[in-house]
XYZ file of C-alpha atoms in Angstrom:
709
model
C -138.772 -27.821 115.056
C -137.146 -28.992 118.217
C -138.168 -29.808 121.667
C -136.158 -28.619 124.552
C -136.408 -30.432 128.105
C -132.792 -29.831 129.432
C -134.119 -26.554 130.982
C -137.386 -24.956 130.816
C -139.849 -26.607 128.421
C -139.701 -25.069 125.120
C -140.157 -25.247 121.248
C -137.084 -24.183 119.430
C -136.822 -23.212 115.620
C -133.555 -22.460 114.503
C -132.714 -19.183 116.793
C -136.273 -18.860 117.832
C -137.475 -20.374 121.107
C -140.914 -20.336 122.631
C -140.727 -21.118 126.472
C -144.228 -22.748 127.279
C -146.317 -21.079 130.001
C -146.908 -23.490 133.075
C -150.154 -25.207 132.219
C -151.683 -28.692 132.276
C -150.754 -29.377 128.517
C -147.083 -28.371 129.381
C -147.219 -31.123 132.112
C -148.471 -33.454 129.627
C -146.158 -32.763 126.921
C -143.125 -33.183 129.517
C -144.289 -36.263 130.690
C -144.496 -37.794 126.920
C -141.106 -36.145 125.952
C -139.487 -37.893 129.033
C -140.518 -41.166 127.801
C -140.269 -40.456 123.987
C -140.812 -43.398 121.730
C -142.385 -45.340 124.459
C -146.090 -45.966 125.526
C -146.847 -43.843 128.557
C -150.207 -45.229 130.404
C -153.080 -42.955 130.809
C -152.872 -43.433 134.427
C -149.314 -42.098 134.782
C -150.143 -39.134 132.498
C -153.123 -38.347 134.671
C -150.898 -38.220 137.905
C -148.202 -36.096 135.923
C -150.787 -33.627 135.132
C -153.062 -33.407 138.082
C -151.012 -35.112 140.822
C -151.968 -37.962 143.159
C -155.293 -36.700 143.888
C -157.139 -36.438 140.367
C -160.322 -34.896 139.484
C -163.141 -37.318 138.631
C -163.107 -36.201 135.050
C -159.360 -36.600 134.601
C -159.783 -39.487 131.819
C -161.767 -36.973 129.862
C -159.716 -34.069 130.620
C -156.678 -35.989 129.579
C -158.199 -36.354 126.092
C -158.862 -32.554 125.989
C -155.179 -31.776 126.901
C -153.979 -34.154 124.158
C -156.153 -31.817 121.843
C -154.869 -28.626 123.187
C -151.222 -29.895 122.657
C -151.984 -30.827 119.093
C -153.482 -27.348 118.397
C -150.227 -25.885 119.930
C -148.111 -28.055 117.476
C -150.092 -26.666 114.626
C -149.795 -23.068 115.823
C -146.012 -23.350 115.977
C -145.639 -25.414 112.858
C -144.398 -28.574 114.359
C -144.436 -31.000 111.570
C -143.122 -34.737 111.671
C -143.978 -35.135 115.459
C -147.257 -36.392 116.570
C -148.912 -37.500 119.741
C -150.270 -41.039 118.893
C -153.110 -42.563 120.888
C -152.072 -46.254 121.551
C -153.673 -49.016 123.506
C -153.514 -48.219 127.252
C -152.113 -44.629 126.853
C -150.280 -42.235 124.510
C -146.878 -41.987 122.590
C -144.786 -39.201 121.017
C -141.976 -40.107 118.713
C -138.803 -38.170 118.492
C -135.107 -38.583 117.566
C -131.828 -36.614 118.460
C -132.539 -33.877 115.929
C -135.957 -33.209 117.466
C -135.398 -33.699 121.376
C -132.457 -32.183 123.074
C -132.531 -35.248 125.563
C -132.152 -37.920 123.093
C -129.483 -35.677 121.480
C -127.589 -35.586 124.876
C -127.775 -39.103 125.384
C -126.720 -40.008 122.001
C -123.509 -37.645 122.465
C -122.687 -39.364 125.858
C -122.884 -42.834 124.208
C -120.497 -41.721 121.478
C -118.160 -40.391 124.231
C -118.313 -43.804 126.066
C -117.146 -45.567 122.998
C -113.926 -43.122 122.720
C -112.291 -44.211 125.875
C -109.297 -44.920 124.085
C -108.967 -41.192 123.085
C -109.406 -39.021 126.241
C -109.212 -35.746 124.516
C -111.855 -36.773 121.960
C -114.153 -38.048 124.705
C -113.656 -34.906 126.809
C -114.731 -32.952 123.824
C -117.748 -34.996 123.124
C -118.991 -34.796 126.612
C -118.469 -31.137 126.737
C -120.493 -30.724 123.722
C -123.290 -32.803 125.144
C -123.327 -30.724 128.329
C -123.704 -27.571 126.249
C -127.291 -28.947 125.661
C -128.296 -28.156 129.148
C -129.745 -24.695 129.599
C -130.878 -24.090 133.064
C -133.135 -25.495 135.668
C -134.852 -28.662 134.535
C -138.482 -28.306 133.733
C -138.537 -25.008 135.654
C -141.861 -23.963 133.946
C -143.610 -27.498 134.636
C -145.626 -27.445 137.629
C -145.896 -31.244 138.127
C -144.825 -32.643 141.632
C -144.830 -36.228 140.117
C -142.329 -35.381 137.469
C -140.262 -33.231 139.816
C -140.098 -36.083 142.108
C -139.773 -39.006 139.835
C -137.994 -37.755 136.595
C -135.809 -34.579 137.512
C -133.483 -36.240 140.048
C -132.926 -39.252 137.450
C -132.002 -36.580 134.733
C -129.899 -34.701 137.325
C -127.945 -37.932 138.005
C -127.198 -38.404 134.162
C -125.845 -35.007 133.971
C -123.712 -35.149 137.207
C -122.169 -38.411 136.160
C -121.012 -36.744 133.091
C -119.586 -33.739 135.031
C -117.887 -36.406 137.075
C -116.157 -38.011 134.242
C -115.202 -34.548 132.736
C -113.394 -33.816 135.724
C -111.667 -37.323 135.847
C -110.716 -36.951 132.296
C -109.175 -33.395 133.159
C -107.348 -34.842 136.150
C -106.019 -37.477 133.798
C -104.808 -35.089 131.148
C -103.158 -32.902 133.636
C -105.570 -29.862 133.618
C -106.283 -29.550 137.207
C -106.572 -25.837 136.909
C -109.374 -26.214 134.851
C -111.104 -28.880 136.592
C -110.846 -26.688 139.915
C -113.158 -24.153 138.384
C -115.901 -27.010 137.740
C -115.249 -28.693 141.043
C -115.392 -25.686 143.238
C -118.700 -25.039 141.952
C -119.900 -28.615 142.246
C -118.886 -28.898 145.858
C -120.539 -25.892 147.167
C -123.900 -26.901 145.082
C -123.743 -30.406 146.060
C -121.922 -30.394 149.673
C -122.991 -34.070 150.483
C -121.492 -35.557 147.232
C -118.139 -37.003 148.136
C -116.836 -37.812 144.850
C -116.753 -34.064 143.829
C -114.951 -33.384 147.008
C -112.549 -35.978 146.584
C -111.731 -34.894 143.020
C -111.532 -31.246 144.176
C -108.904 -32.167 146.993
C -107.008 -34.271 144.311
C -106.904 -31.443 141.859
C -105.768 -28.779 144.682
C -102.804 -31.415 146.079
C -101.631 -32.043 142.329
C -101.444 -28.210 141.602
C -99.024 -27.884 144.652
C -101.589 -26.339 146.833
C -101.190 -28.980 149.842
C -102.440 -26.546 152.455
C -105.697 -25.906 150.757
C -106.320 -29.403 149.880
C -106.067 -30.229 153.620
C -108.464 -27.223 154.451
C -111.004 -28.583 151.869
C -110.753 -32.250 153.354
C -111.460 -30.613 157.053
C -114.305 -28.607 155.646
C -116.169 -31.594 154.135
C -115.484 -33.727 157.194
C -116.940 -31.207 159.477
C -120.069 -30.846 157.220
C -120.490 -34.619 157.040
C -120.234 -34.967 160.904
C -122.287 -32.026 161.902
C -125.031 -32.318 159.386
C -125.303 -36.053 158.743
C -123.441 -37.501 161.797
C -121.155 -39.770 159.521
C -117.419 -39.757 158.797
C -115.768 -39.208 155.397
C -115.588 -42.115 153.079
C -112.306 -44.546 153.131
C -111.273 -43.013 149.999
C -111.194 -39.673 151.339
C -109.451 -40.670 154.525
C -106.788 -42.405 152.549
C -106.342 -39.325 150.314
C -106.053 -37.129 153.382
C -103.273 -39.545 154.587
C -101.285 -39.357 151.396
C -101.395 -35.562 151.778
C -100.068 -35.498 155.272
C -97.395 -37.898 154.422
C -96.364 -35.848 151.185
C -96.893 -39.027 149.113
C -97.081 -38.889 145.319
C -100.386 -39.664 144.132
C -98.993 -40.878 140.648
C -100.981 -40.631 137.470
C -104.674 -40.920 137.145
C -104.839 -44.396 135.605
C -106.665 -45.461 132.440
C -108.438 -48.118 134.344
C -109.632 -45.533 136.844
C -110.733 -43.217 134.035
C -112.471 -46.137 132.467
C -114.464 -46.874 135.893
C -115.762 -43.259 135.965
C -117.314 -43.317 132.228
C -120.993 -42.798 132.264
C -123.025 -45.947 132.038
C -120.442 -48.057 133.972
C -121.521 -47.285 137.483
C -124.370 -47.629 139.792
C -126.033 -44.259 140.936
C -125.376 -42.693 144.260
C -127.857 -40.894 146.396
C -126.877 -37.568 147.910
C -127.563 -36.836 151.668
C -130.577 -34.846 150.493
C -132.477 -37.897 149.043
C -131.495 -36.885 145.224
C -129.648 -39.185 142.860
C -126.594 -36.815 142.181
C -123.441 -38.809 141.226
C -122.046 -42.156 140.197
C -120.444 -43.298 143.592
C -117.686 -45.684 144.043
C -117.076 -46.619 140.535
C -116.550 -43.281 139.473
C -112.970 -42.746 141.056
C -109.385 -42.100 140.274
C -106.515 -44.176 141.892
C -107.404 -42.387 145.230
C -110.247 -45.097 145.558
C -114.099 -45.397 145.574
C -116.766 -43.147 147.356
C -119.419 -44.690 149.584
C -122.824 -43.109 149.468
C -124.428 -43.837 152.802
C -127.437 -41.658 153.485
C -130.818 -41.641 151.757
C -133.343 -39.224 153.270
C -131.630 -39.592 156.546
C -131.246 -43.303 156.498
C -127.823 -44.904 156.430
C -127.242 -47.192 153.419
C -123.863 -48.903 153.123
C -122.645 -49.847 149.759
C -119.487 -51.893 149.148
C -116.419 -49.912 148.847
C -114.874 -50.792 145.506
C -111.116 -51.071 146.910
C -108.475 -50.329 144.450
C -104.719 -51.071 145.275
C -102.579 -47.933 145.958
C -100.623 -46.810 143.126
C -96.766 -47.234 142.984
C -95.070 -43.760 143.883
C -94.089 -42.172 140.702
C -90.790 -40.066 140.623
C -91.178 -36.587 141.881
C -90.675 -33.478 139.739
C -89.931 -30.016 140.607
C -93.254 -28.806 142.310
C -96.170 -27.716 140.069
C -97.545 -24.073 140.697
C -101.232 -23.422 140.542
C -103.565 -20.473 140.259
C -104.341 -18.511 143.225
C -107.306 -19.982 145.216
C -108.961 -16.670 145.038
C -109.466 -17.124 141.168
C -110.113 -20.685 141.083
C -113.729 -20.765 142.653
C -114.955 -18.002 140.575
C -117.622 -19.735 138.361
C -118.382 -16.408 136.663
C -118.924 -16.982 132.824
C -117.074 -15.057 130.118
C -117.407 -11.136 130.631
C -120.375 -10.670 128.650
C -122.490 -13.800 128.643
C -124.748 -11.818 131.133
C -126.749 -10.398 128.175
C -129.001 -13.512 128.463
C -131.022 -14.886 131.447
C -129.021 -18.025 131.962
C -131.085 -19.901 134.645
C -128.456 -20.010 137.504
C -129.417 -22.960 139.470
C -127.988 -25.956 141.044
C -127.957 -28.165 138.022
C -126.278 -25.681 135.851
C -122.339 -26.251 136.147
C -121.747 -24.214 133.175
C -118.004 -23.833 133.531
C -117.697 -27.716 132.881
C -118.562 -26.913 129.260
C -115.311 -25.181 127.807
C -113.041 -27.683 126.595
C -109.297 -26.808 126.443
C -106.795 -28.156 123.568
C -103.643 -27.720 125.429
C -101.573 -31.190 125.720
C -100.732 -32.524 129.036
C -97.698 -31.665 130.390
C -94.988 -34.461 130.065
C -93.798 -36.390 133.232
C -90.534 -34.965 134.787
C -88.068 -37.485 136.152
C -85.615 -37.245 138.879
C -83.021 -39.718 140.308
C -84.310 -42.571 142.527
C -84.376 -41.704 146.197
C -85.082 -38.052 145.600
C -87.141 -36.353 148.488
C -90.523 -36.672 148.345
C -93.345 -34.291 149.417
C -94.808 -32.670 146.408
C -97.480 -33.904 143.904
C -96.240 -36.011 141.208
C -95.892 -34.439 137.817
C -97.527 -37.583 136.304
C -100.825 -35.970 136.141
C -99.665 -32.797 137.878
C -101.119 -29.709 136.542
C -99.670 -26.749 135.170
C -102.142 -23.851 134.960
C -100.169 -22.094 132.020
C -101.294 -25.095 129.632
C -104.955 -24.039 130.096
C -105.365 -22.627 126.483
C -109.205 -21.859 126.898
C -110.269 -23.134 123.368
C -113.422 -25.039 122.908
C -116.693 -25.217 120.543
C -119.079 -22.283 120.722
C -121.592 -22.983 123.519
C -125.230 -22.362 123.076
C -126.874 -19.338 124.590
C -130.121 -19.934 126.401
C -133.241 -17.846 125.905
C -131.274 -15.043 123.839
C -133.460 -11.958 123.845
C -133.088 -8.505 122.210
C -130.364 -7.577 119.960
C -132.129 -8.506 116.707
C -130.827 -5.779 114.722
C -127.439 -6.381 115.870
C -127.683 -10.129 115.463
C -128.860 -9.674 111.681
C -126.180 -7.357 110.938
C -123.455 -9.556 112.182
C -124.839 -12.671 110.564
C -124.931 -10.824 107.184
C -121.482 -9.731 107.731
C -119.994 -13.020 108.697
C -121.909 -15.072 105.930
C -120.722 -12.471 103.052
C -118.153 -13.921 100.660
C -114.515 -13.528 101.952
C -112.734 -10.430 100.509
C -110.131 -11.002 97.768
C -106.911 -8.933 96.792
C -104.040 -7.931 98.867
C -105.982 -8.043 102.161
C -106.815 -11.756 101.780
C -104.915 -12.578 105.052
C -106.999 -10.128 106.888
C -109.204 -12.442 108.760
C -110.936 -9.938 110.968
C -114.522 -9.486 110.208
C -116.365 -8.153 113.237
C -115.345 -6.288 116.561
C -118.165 -6.366 119.152
C -117.238 -3.910 122.068
C -118.852 -2.214 124.707
C -119.093 -2.100 128.773
C -118.387 -5.052 131.026
C -121.460 -7.154 131.222
C -123.229 -5.702 128.257
C -123.677 -8.893 126.276
C -120.731 -9.088 124.024
C -119.863 -12.659 124.443
C -123.516 -13.713 124.348
C -124.285 -11.977 121.048
C -120.917 -13.256 119.466
C -121.908 -16.649 120.565
C -125.588 -16.514 119.553
C -124.750 -15.240 116.027
C -121.865 -17.842 115.645
C -124.494 -20.307 116.122
C -126.908 -19.174 113.718
C -124.512 -18.989 110.939
C -123.136 -22.382 111.565
C -123.929 -23.704 108.152
C -121.590 -21.057 106.573
C -118.621 -22.561 108.558
C -118.466 -26.094 107.840
C -114.863 -26.438 109.149
C -116.158 -25.343 112.578
C -116.537 -22.572 115.090
C -114.265 -22.082 118.039
C -114.273 -19.855 121.278
C -111.058 -18.758 122.336
C -110.967 -17.192 125.722
C -108.293 -14.497 125.652
C -107.912 -13.931 129.245
C -107.348 -16.771 132.064
C -109.581 -17.302 134.953
C -107.630 -14.962 136.980
C -107.949 -12.081 134.483
C -104.433 -12.385 133.213
C -104.279 -12.002 129.473
C -103.108 -14.956 127.219
C -100.212 -13.886 124.850
C -100.743 -14.202 120.986
C -97.896 -16.843 120.677
C -99.767 -19.097 123.519
C -103.016 -18.830 121.658
C -101.547 -19.494 118.248
C -99.721 -22.504 119.562
C -102.889 -23.970 121.043
C -104.878 -23.175 117.869
C -102.560 -25.155 115.761
C -104.061 -28.561 116.929
C -107.566 -27.090 117.317
C -107.776 -25.771 113.770
C -105.856 -28.879 112.461
C -108.734 -30.807 113.688
C -111.398 -28.973 111.790
C -112.886 -29.942 108.483
C -112.680 -28.352 105.061
C -113.970 -24.987 104.194
C -114.516 -21.893 106.229
C -113.998 -21.650 109.956
C -115.181 -19.103 112.425
C -113.136 -18.046 115.387
C -114.452 -15.962 118.364
C -111.432 -14.418 120.249
C -113.376 -13.570 123.457
C -112.348 -10.632 126.045
C -109.419 -9.258 124.058
C -107.509 -6.849 126.412
C -106.083 -4.505 123.653
C -105.259 -4.266 120.097
C -101.588 -5.592 120.511
C -102.990 -8.822 122.031
C -104.628 -9.888 118.843
C -102.854 -8.177 116.095
C -99.962 -10.989 115.724
C -102.722 -13.413 115.245
C -104.273 -11.399 112.146
C -100.918 -11.272 110.195
C -99.809 -13.735 107.588
C -99.122 -16.928 109.581
C -100.395 -15.794 112.921
C -103.118 -18.456 112.837
C -101.695 -21.806 111.886
C -103.474 -23.732 109.247
C -105.842 -21.225 108.195
C -106.638 -19.588 104.871
C -108.489 -16.610 103.557
C -111.818 -18.190 104.233
C -111.289 -17.879 108.030
C -113.696 -15.334 109.758
C -112.717 -13.879 113.169
C -115.019 -12.081 115.690
C -113.280 -10.103 118.474
C -115.312 -9.328 121.604
C -113.486 -6.600 123.858
C -114.370 -3.881 126.399
C -112.009 -1.668 124.435
C -112.891 -0.037 121.087
C -109.775 -1.453 119.470
C -109.689 1.687 116.835
C -106.181 1.018 116.096
C -106.952 -2.802 115.029
C -109.792 -1.541 112.930
C -107.426 1.168 111.159
C -104.783 -1.557 110.530
C -107.230 -4.613 109.690
C -110.391 -3.247 108.629
C -113.516 -4.978 109.820
C -116.769 -3.836 111.055
C -117.547 -2.766 114.688
C -120.790 -3.505 116.552
C -120.784 -1.196 119.904
C -123.383 -2.505 122.369
C -124.910 -0.427 124.912
C -127.822 -1.103 127.553
C -131.035 -2.731 126.681
C -134.141 -1.012 125.525
C -137.140 -1.230 127.794
C -138.844 -3.480 125.518
C -135.560 -5.835 125.459
C -135.431 -5.737 129.060
C -139.073 -6.715 129.412
C -138.510 -9.525 127.004
C -135.684 -10.850 128.990
C -137.979 -10.966 132.151
C -140.408 -12.857 130.007
C -137.968 -15.423 128.547
C -136.543 -16.091 131.973
C -139.391 -15.969 134.554
C -142.361 -17.081 132.108
C -145.213 -15.088 130.624
C -147.579 -16.220 133.367
C -145.425 -14.575 136.252
C -144.391 -11.375 134.411
C -147.831 -10.515 132.730
C -149.654 -10.971 135.917
C -147.518 -7.759 137.212
C -146.525 -5.959 134.204
C -146.120 -2.612 135.937
C -143.785 -4.161 138.580
C -141.725 -5.935 135.836
C -141.263 -2.431 133.921
C -140.103 -1.002 137.409
C -137.682 -3.997 138.136
C -135.988 -3.523 134.769
C -135.784 0.288 135.590
C -134.134 -0.321 139.012
C -131.650 -2.423 136.944
C -131.031 0.347 134.633
C -131.796 -2.098 131.629
C -128.270 -3.420 132.311
C -127.987 -7.090 130.984
C -125.956 -8.419 133.631
C -128.088 -6.955 136.326
C -131.148 -8.291 134.783
C -129.624 -11.844 134.469
C -128.545 -11.966 137.954
C -132.227 -10.602 138.932
C -133.982 -13.309 137.084
C -131.569 -15.769 138.622
C -132.581 -14.683 142.153
C -136.347 -14.445 141.206
C -136.331 -18.051 139.879
C -135.048 -19.181 143.376
C -138.112 -17.522 144.793
C -141.217 -18.432 142.948
C -143.377 -17.120 145.520
C -142.006 -13.548 145.711
C -144.265 -10.982 143.839
C -142.628 -8.971 141.429
C -144.128 -5.682 143.258
C -142.461 -6.879 146.597
C -139.225 -7.731 144.507
C -139.206 -3.887 143.599
C -138.979 -2.672 147.158
C -136.670 -5.376 147.954
C -134.221 -4.741 145.196
C -134.739 -0.745 145.410
C -133.502 -0.843 149.075
C -129.971 -1.724 148.019
C -129.455 -2.739 144.161
C -125.752 -3.214 144.338
C -125.964 -5.520 147.274
C -128.813 -7.746 146.233
C -127.685 -8.005 142.524
C -125.520 -10.878 143.492
C -125.766 -14.618 143.933
C -125.135 -15.662 147.196
C -124.042 -19.241 146.353
C -121.972 -17.964 143.650
C -120.116 -14.637 144.494
C -118.419 -14.504 141.222
C -121.835 -13.613 139.721
C -122.530 -10.238 140.812
C -122.637 -6.661 139.616
C -120.163 -5.363 142.057
C -117.642 -8.109 141.218
C -118.149 -7.437 137.454
C -117.589 -3.719 137.940
C -114.570 -4.195 140.325
C -112.653 -6.513 137.746
C -113.274 -3.999 135.016
C -111.985 -1.030 137.127
C -108.895 -3.187 138.283
C -107.753 -3.580 134.531
C -107.509 0.370 134.238
C -104.272 2.284 134.530
C -104.260 3.821 138.142
C -104.187 7.430 136.642
C -107.364 6.372 134.646
C -108.711 4.787 137.619
C -108.466 7.979 139.750
C -109.944 10.088 136.875
C -112.956 7.804 136.832
C -113.584 7.929 140.323
C -113.434 11.756 140.257
C -115.851 11.857 137.436
C -118.127 9.239 139.096
C -118.228 11.132 142.624
C -118.797 14.502 140.983
C -121.678 16.223 139.321
C -122.630 15.128 135.768
C -121.223 18.300 134.413
C -117.760 17.096 134.923
C -118.267 14.867 131.790
C -118.895 18.258 129.836
C -116.118 19.574 127.686
C -115.709 22.543 130.103
C -116.682 21.409 133.377
C -117.644 23.361 136.411
C -115.393 26.142 136.999
C -114.474 25.084 140.677
C -113.697 21.470 139.570
C -111.695 22.187 136.463
C -112.196 20.287 133.461
C -111.384 16.454 132.865
C -109.236 16.325 129.657
C -111.020 15.228 126.584
C -108.188 12.602 126.047
C -108.829 11.094 129.420
C -112.734 10.946 128.659
C -111.948 9.229 125.516
C -109.797 6.676 126.903
C -112.703 5.780 129.549
C -115.305 5.862 126.830
C -112.893 3.468 124.772
C -112.824 1.062 127.994
C -116.672 1.037 128.085
C -116.893 2.876 131.373
C -118.469 6.117 129.857
C -121.510 5.875 127.604
C -122.567 8.303 124.788
C -124.909 11.042 126.108
C -127.225 12.707 126.134
C -127.163 14.693 128.398
C -123.606 15.931 127.469
C -121.146 13.823 125.179
C -120.656 11.227 127.945
C -122.689 9.736 130.927
C -121.947 7.034 133.440
C -124.532 4.188 134.049
C -126.433 4.701 137.334
C -125.186 1.345 138.694
C -121.657 1.775 138.051
C -121.705 5.457 139.276
C -123.197 4.150 142.687
C -120.782 1.304 142.763
C -117.880 3.669 142.452
C -119.109 6.056 145.091
C -119.429 3.266 147.433
C -116.179 1.861 147.082
C -114.235 4.897 146.346
C -112.373 4.938 149.715
C -111.186 1.540 149.322
C -110.191 2.050 145.644
C -108.118 5.172 146.479
C -105.985 3.150 148.882
C -105.552 0.539 146.372
C -104.237 3.050 143.801
C -102.090 4.770 146.477
C -100.260 1.414 146.889
C -99.612 1.200 143.015
């Protein structure tokens, strides 16, 4: 049994997680776990449970809360962890295996000792960040804990996110750092260090005008909202960009300075401890945090000498800005109600195994004006390979998960097909939950794969597919670092069979043997791949009504959902039991804890497509998900699908209405294979209601795009 604090307070036993309902015992348990292995005074526990104004019977009631917690432990089979009464208060004993907060801190301590090996440190820090699973203590209603403890924990996390971004810049992976930093700067607009890292990443990627635009944006924010100027290091960075100077490499000394545990905390403009401040810098200098709850508080600026200009390379190209800010997760992580709130910068969790680009030298005296290649960022080096992250609050798919786990843990086949590593293909519509199911099962069956489990993103952030050769080269190092025994790969968001087929031939995956297992997730059915390489197919459809209701329970808590069960069922119906829509809905409801579910039904029902989006994170939207899927289609298929979605349901039948003419069966089969048509009834196919509504709304715009093609 494991306690989870880095998100909603929960008890986890393997894949099973119980999110505790908001209650006084939950407040007490959170206060004890936040101070695990230490004596917590009875007075502090009373304030944590009841607030500053306590009832006269608080002392006796605290003993009752402890008794209720002990009964809760017994009910859920918690053994080896007990609440001890000690002189002056209570204590709970826990360790990294039983408390995620201690496991996180242990991982960070180990990473700090790896400062001589940036790759290993980056991998370890990201593994630590994967333990964060949503809004801190979202189901704990204690004003004292949210005032005193949550900002401190947020500080710990953001210090690590800063360090990860510094490591990425030092390793030349600016394209990857941009995704994390774009999200971070929007969530924490007063956190200057994130802005400095973002501007530096843009400039090193050859995007000088965008770097200057970002500087002016943060400058305007600081002046208008806080009445202060940007920090000296930000102003120096702007001057370097205006002069076209080379920034030089991100030095090891600067990287060491940003390591967690080596810098004083900084306080944001909103009174929250959110970053590491001046010591958390690169060669561009230190950041000054000046505002604490409206008061100007200067801190010494740790001046660092300007680096000597490095030789200028050929200009590095970067990804288009339109793709960089999109923090959307893998195409199908939407199965689960990940709590999309400010502390959750999930894009910082996906490590990459590609080597940093080598410096390019030019003759002395060459013209300057582009970022230096020493630490310059080449987006094509982004290999998208890392450990399989945890899936928070996974719900539903019980039968599918059990079948997949049995398939993956079965003994590998023998005979002439030994080289065929393909085990499972998970397919279905965009946003249906393919990635989430694959990752959840991979975490479940970890004991069967002692050599490790890796997640391989088969498409880049801009939607372009990676080639088999590119993935194979990047996997050479990643698989070479694994241990002995079987390994498991998830090839996520495969575009077509030809993209993955070379990887499943002898020698396609370097350093692997017959014990390797491969799970492929794809919107396509990949029937041709199954025909040539075998394997087992798991085709996902929308949730059942019970699974949708379970998702709301897991994300919003039983107290809120069970208070309005009828409204909860109506909400799931408005979302069409579509996992991506439900995930976005729960995220929006979590940010509006006072909104009744019955009121949310009317609010959502007025315009579901417009409201199934996260305003602070445009990449998380049902319309964006559908648009990205439709943009992948061949223009002729796109026209056919638009025709089907705009017409009556009879168009999907074999004959079709006489005045419309039939849509060829081959076309319908291709659209079904792409996950855009679902199996009937009525008829052989149907289109999900949300997708049909989206196509009808955007048909005119999409027709114009198709004409240009």
